[in-house]
Each structure stands twice: as C-alpha cells, then as structure tokens.
CSV table of C-alpha atoms in Angstrom, one decimal:
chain,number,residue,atom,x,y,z
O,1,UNK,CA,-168.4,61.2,-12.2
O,2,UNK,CA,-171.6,59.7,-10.6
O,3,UNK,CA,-171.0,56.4,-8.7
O,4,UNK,CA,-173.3,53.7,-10.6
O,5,UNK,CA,-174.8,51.8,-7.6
O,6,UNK,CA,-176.4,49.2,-9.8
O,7,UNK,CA,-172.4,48.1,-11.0
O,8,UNK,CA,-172.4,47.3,-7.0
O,9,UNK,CA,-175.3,45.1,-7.1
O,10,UNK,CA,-174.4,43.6,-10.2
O,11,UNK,CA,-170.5,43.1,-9.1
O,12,UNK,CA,-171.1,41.7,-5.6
O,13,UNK,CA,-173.0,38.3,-6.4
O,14,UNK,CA,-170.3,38.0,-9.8
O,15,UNK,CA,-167.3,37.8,-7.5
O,16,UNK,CA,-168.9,35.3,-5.0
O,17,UNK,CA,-170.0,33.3,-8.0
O,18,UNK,CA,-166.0,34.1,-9.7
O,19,UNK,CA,-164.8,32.9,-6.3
O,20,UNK,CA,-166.6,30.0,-5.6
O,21,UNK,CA,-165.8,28.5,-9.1
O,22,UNK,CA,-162.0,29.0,-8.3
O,23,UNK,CA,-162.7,27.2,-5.0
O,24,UNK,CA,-164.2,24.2,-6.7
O,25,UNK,CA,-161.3,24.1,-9.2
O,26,UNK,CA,-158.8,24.4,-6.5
O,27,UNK,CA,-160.5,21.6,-4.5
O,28,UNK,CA,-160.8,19.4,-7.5
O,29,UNK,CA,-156.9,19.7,-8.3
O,30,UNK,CA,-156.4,19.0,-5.0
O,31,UNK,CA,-158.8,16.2,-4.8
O,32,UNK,CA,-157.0,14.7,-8.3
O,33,UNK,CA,-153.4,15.2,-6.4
O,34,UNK,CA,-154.3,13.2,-3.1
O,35,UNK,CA,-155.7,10.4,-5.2
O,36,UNK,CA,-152.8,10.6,-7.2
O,37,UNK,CA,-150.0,10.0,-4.4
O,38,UNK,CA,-151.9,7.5,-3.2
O,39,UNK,CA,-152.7,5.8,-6.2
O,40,UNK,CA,-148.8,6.2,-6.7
O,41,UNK,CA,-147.5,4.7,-3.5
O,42,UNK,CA,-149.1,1.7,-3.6
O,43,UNK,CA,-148.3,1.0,-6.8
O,44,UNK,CA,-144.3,1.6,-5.2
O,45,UNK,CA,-145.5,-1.0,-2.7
O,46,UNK,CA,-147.0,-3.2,-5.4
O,47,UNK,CA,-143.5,-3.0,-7.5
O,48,UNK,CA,-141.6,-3.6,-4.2
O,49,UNK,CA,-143.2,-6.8,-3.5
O,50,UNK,CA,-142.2,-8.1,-6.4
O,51,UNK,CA,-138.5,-7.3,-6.4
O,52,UNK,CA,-139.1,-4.5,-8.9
O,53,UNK,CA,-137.0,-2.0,-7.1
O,54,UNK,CA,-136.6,0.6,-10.3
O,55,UNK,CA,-139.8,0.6,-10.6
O,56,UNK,CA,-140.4,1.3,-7.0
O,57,UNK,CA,-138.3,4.0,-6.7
O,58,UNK,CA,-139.8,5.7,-9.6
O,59,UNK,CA,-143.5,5.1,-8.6
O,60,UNK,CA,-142.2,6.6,-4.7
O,61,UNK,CA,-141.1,9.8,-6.7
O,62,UNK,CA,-143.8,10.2,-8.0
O,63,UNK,CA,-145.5,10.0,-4.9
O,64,UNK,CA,-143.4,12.9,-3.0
O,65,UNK,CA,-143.7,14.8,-5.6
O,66,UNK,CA,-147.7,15.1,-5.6
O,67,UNK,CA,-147.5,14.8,-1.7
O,68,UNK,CA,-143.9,16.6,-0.8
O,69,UNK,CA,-144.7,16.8,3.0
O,70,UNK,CA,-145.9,13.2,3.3
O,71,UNK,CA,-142.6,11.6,5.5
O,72,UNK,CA,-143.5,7.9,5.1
O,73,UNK,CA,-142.6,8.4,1.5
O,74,UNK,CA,-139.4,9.8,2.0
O,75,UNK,CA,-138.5,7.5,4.5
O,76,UNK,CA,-139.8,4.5,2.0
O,77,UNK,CA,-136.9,6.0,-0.7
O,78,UNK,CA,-134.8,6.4,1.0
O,79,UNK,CA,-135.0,2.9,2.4
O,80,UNK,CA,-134.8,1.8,-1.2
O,81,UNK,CA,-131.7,4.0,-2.0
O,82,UNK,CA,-129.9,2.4,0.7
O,83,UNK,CA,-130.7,-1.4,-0.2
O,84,UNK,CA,-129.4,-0.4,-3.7
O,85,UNK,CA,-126.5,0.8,-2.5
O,86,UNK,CA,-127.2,4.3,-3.8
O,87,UNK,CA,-126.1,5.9,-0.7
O,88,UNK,CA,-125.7,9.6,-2.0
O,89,UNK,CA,-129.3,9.6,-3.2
O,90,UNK,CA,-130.6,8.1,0.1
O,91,UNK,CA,-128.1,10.8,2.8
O,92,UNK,CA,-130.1,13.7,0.5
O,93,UNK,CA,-133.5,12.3,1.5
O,94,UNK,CA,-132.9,11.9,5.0
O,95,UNK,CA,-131.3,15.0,5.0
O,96,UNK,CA,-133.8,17.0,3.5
O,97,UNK,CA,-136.1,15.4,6.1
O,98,UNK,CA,-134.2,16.3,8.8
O,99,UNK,CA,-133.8,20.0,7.2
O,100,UNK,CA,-138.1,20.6,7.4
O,101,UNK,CA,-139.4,22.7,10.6
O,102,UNK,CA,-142.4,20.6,10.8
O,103,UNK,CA,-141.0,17.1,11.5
O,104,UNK,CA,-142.2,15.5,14.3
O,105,UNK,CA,-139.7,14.7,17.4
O,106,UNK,CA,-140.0,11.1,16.8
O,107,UNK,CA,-140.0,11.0,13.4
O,108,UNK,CA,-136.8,13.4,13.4
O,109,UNK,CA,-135.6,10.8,15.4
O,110,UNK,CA,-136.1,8.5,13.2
O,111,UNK,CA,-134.9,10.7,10.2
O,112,UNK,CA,-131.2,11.0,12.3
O,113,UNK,CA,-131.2,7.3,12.9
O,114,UNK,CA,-131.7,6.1,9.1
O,115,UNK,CA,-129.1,9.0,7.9
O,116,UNK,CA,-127.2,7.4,10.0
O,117,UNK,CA,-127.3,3.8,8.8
O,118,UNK,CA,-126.9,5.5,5.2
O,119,UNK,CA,-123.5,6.4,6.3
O,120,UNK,CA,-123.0,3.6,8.0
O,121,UNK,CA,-123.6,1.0,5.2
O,122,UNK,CA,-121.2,3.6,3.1
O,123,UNK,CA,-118.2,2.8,4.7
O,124,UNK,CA,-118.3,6.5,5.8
O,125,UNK,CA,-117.4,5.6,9.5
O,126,UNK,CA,-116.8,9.1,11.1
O,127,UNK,CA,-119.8,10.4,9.6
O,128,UNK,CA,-122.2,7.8,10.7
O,129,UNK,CA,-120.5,7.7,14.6
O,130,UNK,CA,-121.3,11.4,14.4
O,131,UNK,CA,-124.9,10.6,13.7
O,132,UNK,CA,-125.0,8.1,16.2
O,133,UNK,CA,-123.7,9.8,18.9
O,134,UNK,CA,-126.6,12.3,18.4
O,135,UNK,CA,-129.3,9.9,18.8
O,136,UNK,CA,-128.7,9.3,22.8
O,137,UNK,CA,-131.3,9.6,24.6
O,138,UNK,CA,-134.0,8.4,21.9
O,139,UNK,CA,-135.9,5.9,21.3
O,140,UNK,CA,-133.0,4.4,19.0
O,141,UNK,CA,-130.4,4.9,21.5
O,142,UNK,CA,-129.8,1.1,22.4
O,143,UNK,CA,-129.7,0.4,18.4
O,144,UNK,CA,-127.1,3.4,18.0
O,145,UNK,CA,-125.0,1.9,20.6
O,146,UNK,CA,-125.2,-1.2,18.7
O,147,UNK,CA,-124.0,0.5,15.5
O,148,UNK,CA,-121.0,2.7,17.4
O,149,UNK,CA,-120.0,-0.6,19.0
O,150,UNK,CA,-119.8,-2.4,15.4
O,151,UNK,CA,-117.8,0.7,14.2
O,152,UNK,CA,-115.8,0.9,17.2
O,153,UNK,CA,-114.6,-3.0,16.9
O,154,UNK,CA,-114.0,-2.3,12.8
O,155,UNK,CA,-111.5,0.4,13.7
O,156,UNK,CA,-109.6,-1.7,15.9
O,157,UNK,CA,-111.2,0.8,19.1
O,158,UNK,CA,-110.9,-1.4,21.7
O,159,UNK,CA,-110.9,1.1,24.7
O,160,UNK,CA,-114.0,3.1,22.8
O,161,UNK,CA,-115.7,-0.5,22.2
O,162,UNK,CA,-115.3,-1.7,25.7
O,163,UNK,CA,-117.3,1.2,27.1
O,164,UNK,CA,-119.5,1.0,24.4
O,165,UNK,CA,-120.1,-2.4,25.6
O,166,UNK,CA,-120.7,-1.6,29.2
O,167,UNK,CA,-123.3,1.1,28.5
O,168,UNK,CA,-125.0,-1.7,26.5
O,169,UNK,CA,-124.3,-4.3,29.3
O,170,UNK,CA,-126.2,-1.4,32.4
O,171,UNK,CA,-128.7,-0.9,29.3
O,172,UNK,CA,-130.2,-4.8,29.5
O,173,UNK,CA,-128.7,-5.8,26.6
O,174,UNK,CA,-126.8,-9.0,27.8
O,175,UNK,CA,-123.3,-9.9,29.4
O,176,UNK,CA,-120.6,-8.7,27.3
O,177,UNK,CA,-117.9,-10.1,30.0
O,178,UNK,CA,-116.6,-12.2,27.2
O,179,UNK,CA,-116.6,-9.5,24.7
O,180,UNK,CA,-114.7,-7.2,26.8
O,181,UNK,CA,-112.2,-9.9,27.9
O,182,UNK,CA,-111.5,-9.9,23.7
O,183,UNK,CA,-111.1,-6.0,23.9
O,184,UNK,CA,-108.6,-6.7,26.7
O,185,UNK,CA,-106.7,-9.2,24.6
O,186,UNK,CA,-106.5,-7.9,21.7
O,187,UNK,CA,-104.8,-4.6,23.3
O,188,UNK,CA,-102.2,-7.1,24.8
O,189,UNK,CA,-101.4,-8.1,21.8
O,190,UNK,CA,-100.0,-5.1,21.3
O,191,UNK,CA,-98.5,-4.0,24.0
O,192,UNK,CA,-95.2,-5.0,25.8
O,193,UNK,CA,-94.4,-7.9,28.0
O,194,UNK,CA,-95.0,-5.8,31.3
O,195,UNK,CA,-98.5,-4.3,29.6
O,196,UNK,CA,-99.2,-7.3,28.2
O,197,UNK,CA,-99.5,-9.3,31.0
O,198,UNK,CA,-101.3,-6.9,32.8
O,199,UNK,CA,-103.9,-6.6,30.7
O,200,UNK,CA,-104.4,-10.4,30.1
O,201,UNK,CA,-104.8,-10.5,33.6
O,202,UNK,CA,-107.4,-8.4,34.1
O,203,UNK,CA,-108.9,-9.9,31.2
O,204,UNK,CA,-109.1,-13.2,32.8
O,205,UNK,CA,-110.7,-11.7,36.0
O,206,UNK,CA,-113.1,-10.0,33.3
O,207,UNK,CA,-114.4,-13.7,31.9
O,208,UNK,CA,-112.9,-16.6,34.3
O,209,UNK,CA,-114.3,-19.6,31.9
O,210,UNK,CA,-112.9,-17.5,28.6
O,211,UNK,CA,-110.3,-19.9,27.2
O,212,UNK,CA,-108.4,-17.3,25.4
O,213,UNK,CA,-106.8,-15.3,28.0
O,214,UNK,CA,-105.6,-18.0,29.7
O,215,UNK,CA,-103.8,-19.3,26.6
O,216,UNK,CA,-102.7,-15.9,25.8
O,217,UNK,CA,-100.8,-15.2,28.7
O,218,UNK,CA,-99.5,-19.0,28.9
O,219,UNK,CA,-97.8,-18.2,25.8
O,220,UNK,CA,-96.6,-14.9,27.1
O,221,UNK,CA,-95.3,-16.8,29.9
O,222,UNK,CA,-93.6,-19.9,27.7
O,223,UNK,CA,-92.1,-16.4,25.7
O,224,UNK,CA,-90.7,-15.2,28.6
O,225,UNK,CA,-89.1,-19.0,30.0
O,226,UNK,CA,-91.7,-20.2,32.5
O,227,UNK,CA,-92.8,-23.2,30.9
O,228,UNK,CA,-93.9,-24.4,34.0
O,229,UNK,CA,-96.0,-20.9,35.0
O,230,UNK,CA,-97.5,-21.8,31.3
O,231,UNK,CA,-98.3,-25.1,31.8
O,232,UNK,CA,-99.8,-24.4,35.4
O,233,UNK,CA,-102.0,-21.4,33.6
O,234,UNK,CA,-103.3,-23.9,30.8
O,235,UNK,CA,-104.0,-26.7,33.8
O,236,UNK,CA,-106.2,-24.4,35.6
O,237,UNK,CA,-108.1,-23.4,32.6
O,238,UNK,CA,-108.6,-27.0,31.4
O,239,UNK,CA,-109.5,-27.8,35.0
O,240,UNK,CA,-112.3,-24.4,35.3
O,241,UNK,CA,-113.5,-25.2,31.5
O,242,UNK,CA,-113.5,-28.7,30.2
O,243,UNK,CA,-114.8,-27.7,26.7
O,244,UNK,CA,-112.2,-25.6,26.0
O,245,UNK,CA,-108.9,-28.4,26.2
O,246,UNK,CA,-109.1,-28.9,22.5
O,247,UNK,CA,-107.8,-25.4,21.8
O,248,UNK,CA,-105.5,-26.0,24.5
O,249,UNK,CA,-104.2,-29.5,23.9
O,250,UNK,CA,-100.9,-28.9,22.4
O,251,UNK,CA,-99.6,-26.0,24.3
O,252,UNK,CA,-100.2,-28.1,26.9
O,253,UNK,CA,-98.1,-31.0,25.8
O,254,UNK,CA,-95.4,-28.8,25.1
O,255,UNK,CA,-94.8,-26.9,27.9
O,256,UNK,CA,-95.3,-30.1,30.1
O,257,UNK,CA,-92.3,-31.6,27.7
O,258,UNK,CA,-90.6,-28.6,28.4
O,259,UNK,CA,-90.8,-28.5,31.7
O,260,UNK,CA,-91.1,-32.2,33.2
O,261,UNK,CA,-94.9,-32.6,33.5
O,262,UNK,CA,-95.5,-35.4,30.8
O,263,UNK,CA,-97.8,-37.7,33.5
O,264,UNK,CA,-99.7,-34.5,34.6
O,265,UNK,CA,-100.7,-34.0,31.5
O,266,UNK,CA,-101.4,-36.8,30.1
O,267,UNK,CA,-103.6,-37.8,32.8
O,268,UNK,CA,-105.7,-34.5,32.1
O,269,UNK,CA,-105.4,-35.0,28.4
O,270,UNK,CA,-106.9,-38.5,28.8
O,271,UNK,CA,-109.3,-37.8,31.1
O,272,UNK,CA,-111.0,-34.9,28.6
O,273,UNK,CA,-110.5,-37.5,25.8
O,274,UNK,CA,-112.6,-40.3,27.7
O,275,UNK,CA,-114.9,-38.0,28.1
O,276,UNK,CA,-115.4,-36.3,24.9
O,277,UNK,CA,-113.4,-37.9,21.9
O,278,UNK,CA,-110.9,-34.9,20.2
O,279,UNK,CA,-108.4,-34.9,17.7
O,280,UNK,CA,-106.6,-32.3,19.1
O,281,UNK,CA,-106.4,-34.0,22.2
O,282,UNK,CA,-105.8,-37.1,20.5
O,283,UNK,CA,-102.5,-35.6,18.6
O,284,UNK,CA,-101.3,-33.9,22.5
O,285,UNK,CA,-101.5,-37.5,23.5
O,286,UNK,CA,-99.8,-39.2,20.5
O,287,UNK,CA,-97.2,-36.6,21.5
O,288,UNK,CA,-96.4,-37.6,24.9
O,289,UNK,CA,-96.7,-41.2,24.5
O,290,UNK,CA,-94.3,-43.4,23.7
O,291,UNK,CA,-93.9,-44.2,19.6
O,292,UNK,CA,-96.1,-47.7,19.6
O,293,UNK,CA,-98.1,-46.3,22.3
O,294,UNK,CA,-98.8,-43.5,19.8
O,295,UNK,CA,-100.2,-45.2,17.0
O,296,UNK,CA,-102.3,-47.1,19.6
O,297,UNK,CA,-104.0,-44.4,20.0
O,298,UNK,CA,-105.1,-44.1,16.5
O,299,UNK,CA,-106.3,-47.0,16.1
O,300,UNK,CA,-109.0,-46.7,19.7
O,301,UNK,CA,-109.9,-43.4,18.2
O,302,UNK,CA,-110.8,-45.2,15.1
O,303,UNK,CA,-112.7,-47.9,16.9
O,304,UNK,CA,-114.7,-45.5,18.4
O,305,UNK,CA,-115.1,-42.5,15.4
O,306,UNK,CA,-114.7,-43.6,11.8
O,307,UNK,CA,-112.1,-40.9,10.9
O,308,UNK,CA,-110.4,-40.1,8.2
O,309,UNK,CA,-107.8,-37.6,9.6
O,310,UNK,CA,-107.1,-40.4,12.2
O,311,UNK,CA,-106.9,-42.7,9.6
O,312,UNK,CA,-104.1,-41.0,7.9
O,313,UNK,CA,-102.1,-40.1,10.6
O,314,UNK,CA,-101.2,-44.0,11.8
O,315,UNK,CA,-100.6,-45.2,8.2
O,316,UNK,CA,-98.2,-42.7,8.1
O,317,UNK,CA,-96.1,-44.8,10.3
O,318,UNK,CA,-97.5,-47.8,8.7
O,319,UNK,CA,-95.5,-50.8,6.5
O,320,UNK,CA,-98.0,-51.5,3.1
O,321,UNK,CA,-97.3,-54.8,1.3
O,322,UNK,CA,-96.6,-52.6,-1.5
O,323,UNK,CA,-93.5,-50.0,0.2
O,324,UNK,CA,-93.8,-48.6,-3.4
O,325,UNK,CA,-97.0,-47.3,-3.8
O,326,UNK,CA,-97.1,-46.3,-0.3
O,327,UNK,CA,-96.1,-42.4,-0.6
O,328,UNK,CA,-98.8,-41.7,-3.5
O,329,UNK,CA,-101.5,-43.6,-0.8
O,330,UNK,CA,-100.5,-41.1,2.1
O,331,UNK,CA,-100.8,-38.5,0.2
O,332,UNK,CA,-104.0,-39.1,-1.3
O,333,UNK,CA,-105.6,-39.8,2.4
O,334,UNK,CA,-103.8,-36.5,3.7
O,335,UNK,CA,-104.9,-34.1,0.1
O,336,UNK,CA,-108.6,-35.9,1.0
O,337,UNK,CA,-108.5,-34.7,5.0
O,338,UNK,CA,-107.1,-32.2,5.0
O,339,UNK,CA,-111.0,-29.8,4.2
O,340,UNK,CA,-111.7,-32.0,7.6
O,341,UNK,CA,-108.7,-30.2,9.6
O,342,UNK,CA,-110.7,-26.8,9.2
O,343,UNK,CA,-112.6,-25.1,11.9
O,344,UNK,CA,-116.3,-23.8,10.7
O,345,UNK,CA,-117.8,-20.9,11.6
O,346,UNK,CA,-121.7,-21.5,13.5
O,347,UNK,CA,-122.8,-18.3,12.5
O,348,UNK,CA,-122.2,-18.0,8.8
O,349,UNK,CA,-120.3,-21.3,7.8
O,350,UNK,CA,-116.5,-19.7,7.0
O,351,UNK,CA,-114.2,-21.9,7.3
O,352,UNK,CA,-110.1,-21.5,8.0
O,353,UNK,CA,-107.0,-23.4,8.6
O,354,UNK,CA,-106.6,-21.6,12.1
O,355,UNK,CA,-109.1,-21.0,15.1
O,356,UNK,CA,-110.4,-17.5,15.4
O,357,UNK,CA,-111.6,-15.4,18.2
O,358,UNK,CA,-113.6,-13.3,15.9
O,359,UNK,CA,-114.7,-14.7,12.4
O,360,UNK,CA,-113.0,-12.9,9.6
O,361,UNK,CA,-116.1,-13.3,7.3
O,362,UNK,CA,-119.0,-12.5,9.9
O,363,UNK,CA,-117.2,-11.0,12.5
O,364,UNK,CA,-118.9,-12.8,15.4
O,365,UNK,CA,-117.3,-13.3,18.1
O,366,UNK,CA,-116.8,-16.8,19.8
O,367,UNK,CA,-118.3,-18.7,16.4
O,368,UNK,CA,-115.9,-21.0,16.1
O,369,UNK,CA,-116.5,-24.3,17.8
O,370,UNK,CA,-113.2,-25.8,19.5
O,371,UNK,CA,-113.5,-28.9,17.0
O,372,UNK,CA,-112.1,-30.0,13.6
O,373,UNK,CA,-114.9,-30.0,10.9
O,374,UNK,CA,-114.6,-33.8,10.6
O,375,UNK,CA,-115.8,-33.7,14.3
O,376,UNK,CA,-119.0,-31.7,14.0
C-alpha cells in the first residue's frame, strides 16, 4: 500500500491545531483553579476575622484542595485545628507537611515546631518533648526550650528543668537564679534531713535575696531542735531582704519564743513594721508582746490603716455593753475578713488561703505578693 503524502500535510497542521486547543483548555482550568484558592482563602481569612471559625476551616479546605502544595494554607488549618481543640485533625496536617520532599528548610522548621505545640496543647507530653528536642539548633530553638522547660516543671522534672533553665539563662533569655533556687527546693522537699539541707543550701547560694530557702531550711532546722540555728537563718534573711519579713514574721516569733530571743525579734519585727505597715508582722508582734501591749498594737495599726482584719482581731478581746450579742458581732467581722486574709496572685488574680511559690492556677512563679489582700 502506497503512502498518501497529502494525509501528511493534511495531519501535521491538525495536530498542532488539536494540541494547541488542549493547551488553552489546560491553561484555562488552571487559570479557574488559582483564582479559585485564592478567591477561597481570603474568604477563610474573611470568616476568621469575624470569629467564624467553621466557616474558616471549611473555606481553608477548600483552598488546599484547589492549591494542595500551597504551605501557608496548611499551616493556616492547622492553626485553626489547634485553637479548636481538634488536635488529631491539626497533628495530620503538620504531619503531612512535614511528610512532602519539597518543604523548605525553614518552613519544615516551622512545620516541626507547630506539630509540636499540637502535642503540646494535647496534653500528649512525651510526644511533644520529642518534637521539641528536634528543633535545636533552629530558628525556634529558644521557643522549644521554653516549651521543654514548661513540660519539664509540669512533670515535677526538676533536675531536667534546671538545665533547661541554664541553657535558656547562656541563651540571653534572663536570670533564672530564682527559678533554679525553686528547682532546688522543691527537690528538698523530698529528700531526707541530710539531702535536704544540702540542697537548700546550695539553693540559697543559687539566689541570696530568695526568701524561700532561707525559710525552708529554718524550718528544717526548728525540725531538727535548733531553734536558735532557725531563728539566726530567718534574721539574716530579714536583715539581706526587708520585703520579704512578712512571710517570715511568725516563724520568726516562734522560734525566738522558743529559744530566748523575744527582744531581738521584736526589735526587727518593729523596725520592718515602721517601715512598711504588715499584718503579718503585726500578728508576730501581738505575739511577743505582753497581752495589753498586744491589743495596743491593734489599735496604732488602725490609726494608721483603716482595717478590717485589724479591727476584728482586738474586739476579740474586747468587753461590748451588750456581753450577749457580742459572739454573733465577732463573728460577723471575722465571716466579713476573712476574703481579706487571702494572698492574690499579680499575674492572673487567683487567690488562696496559703502563700505559694508557684501559683496553682497560672503556674508563675514568684506571683504572689508577701501581703494580705486587704493590704494591696
């Protein structure tokens, strides 16, 4: 069979023409498919600006699914996953992130670090220190260290949280003397006498001005029979850090009762309260003073603060006209002070019977002021 050149001819400028059109078509899909993802994201943004989360999250999908290998929106939901709290859907994004060949370094970085935080904000510890602990050496390292140092302190780690702590310290990111003295402490408070004492030591060398290893091991010492080694310790401290005698105040008083230091004391005690008007220190002093002495006192602290909790204390002691009535009056004026007897919280407003180290509801360290409520 005879080839037909003219078929040649004829086929040649039909399958340029054939291709071409497919080309167009192609392009114009494409063309319709970018406008759509971006048409799609911002209206994600527009929904997100408005607190419209659901309708974010479906206007984001929509988005990575015209535009799969765009990473911003992936990273936007699975930002959105996590503020919901749906922390499976937002590990599978980051996931599938970190999983592509053609990430970027920083923005696998970046992938590592938000997988991370989605474990993190889980409750998933383990999983989210593992994370961590791959991101040294990036860009995010300082913020990891952060994390692994909150995770560290949750799980009761002090020995991993006080290096985590002096990476951050040789890092730049502030003194956390203070923070490690805590660490320190809070291992004594587990430990034996012998231990114990050590480490409160050190801990004390570790922050000087720190008020609570210096009470710690005073009371460690009164434990053990030295009153006088525990009163000498809680001098030195109200000596070195003037702010802090409130929160040492009555240790103070008794240990110098039980060891024959009333007039030392007192004479510190009163000092500080010239100074700077406590009721803690007010109560130490009532304690070592003589009964009418005592109530003295209450009545110069109310001519100098109007308070309530003062108030209440000397009518305790106090003769009414009416002997009657006087037990349903004192304990109206203690049920009314007693919210005033609270310490606060600076940071987020807590508030408890007890001082705390660390807050129980923010768990800042060092939040709680050394004064009543009524005082602040």
């Amino acid at each position: 069979m005879e080839f037909d050149l003219a078929w040649l001819l004829w086929g040649l400028p039909i399958a340029f023409v054939l291709g071409w059109v497919a080309s167009r078509l192609d392009l114009r899909q494409l063309r319709i498919e970018n406008r759509q993802a971006p048409k799609a994201y911002f209206r994600g943004l527009n929904f997100l600006l408005n607190e419209q989360q659901d309708q974010a999250i479906d206007a984001f999908i929509e988005a990575v699914r015209n535009d799969p290998d765009t990473s911003e929106l992936h990273f936007a939901l699975g930002n959105l996953f996590r503020r919901r709290g749906e922390y499976e859907r937002a590990v599978r994004v980051h996931e599938h992130l970190l999983s592509r060949g053609d990430l970027s370094r920083a923005e696998r970085q970046r992938a590592q670090h938000a997988l991370a935080l989605d474990f993190l904000k889980a409750g998933l510890l383990d999983r989210a220190e593992e994370a961590l602990r791959k991101l040294e050496g990036s860009a995010f390292e300082e913020q990891a260290l952060l994390a692994l140092l909150a995770i560290y302190e949750r799980s009761r780690d002090w020995v991993q949280a006080a290096e985590v702590a002096r990476r951050l310290e040789a890092a730049g990111q502030g003194n956390f003397d203070s923070r490690r003295a805590h660490y320190l402490c809070e291992q004594a408070a587990l430990a034996d006498a012998g231990p114990a004492e050590a480490l409160l030591r050190q801990a004390h060398q570790a922050a000087p001005s720190a008020p609570r290893p210096a009470i710690e091991l005073a009371a460690l010492q009164r434990k053990a029979g030295d009153a006088a080694g525990a009163f000498e310790t809680l001098s030195r401290l109200g000596q070195s850090s003037p702010a802090s005698i409130p929160l040492l105040a009555r240790p103070l008083a008794q240990y110098a009762a039980a060891c024959g230091m009333e007039g030392k004391a007192l004479s510190l005690l009163k000092h500080s309260y010239e100074l700077s008007p406590s009721l803690d220190v007010l109560d130490a002093i009532a304690s070592l003073e003589a009964d009418g002495q005592a109530r003295d006192w209450y009545v110069r602290h109310l001519e100098r603060e109007p308070s309530l909790v003062a108030a209440a204390k000397w009518l305790a002691d106090e003769r009414l006209e009416h002997q009657n009535y006087h037990g349903r009056v004192q304990r109206a004026l203690e049920h009314a002070a007693k919210p005033l007897t609270r310490y606060r919280c600076a940071a987020c407003g807590f508030e408890a019977k007890q001082h705390f180290w660390q807050c129980p509801g923010c768990q800042a360290w060092d939040s709680y002021p050394p004064r009543r409520v009524e005082e602040l």
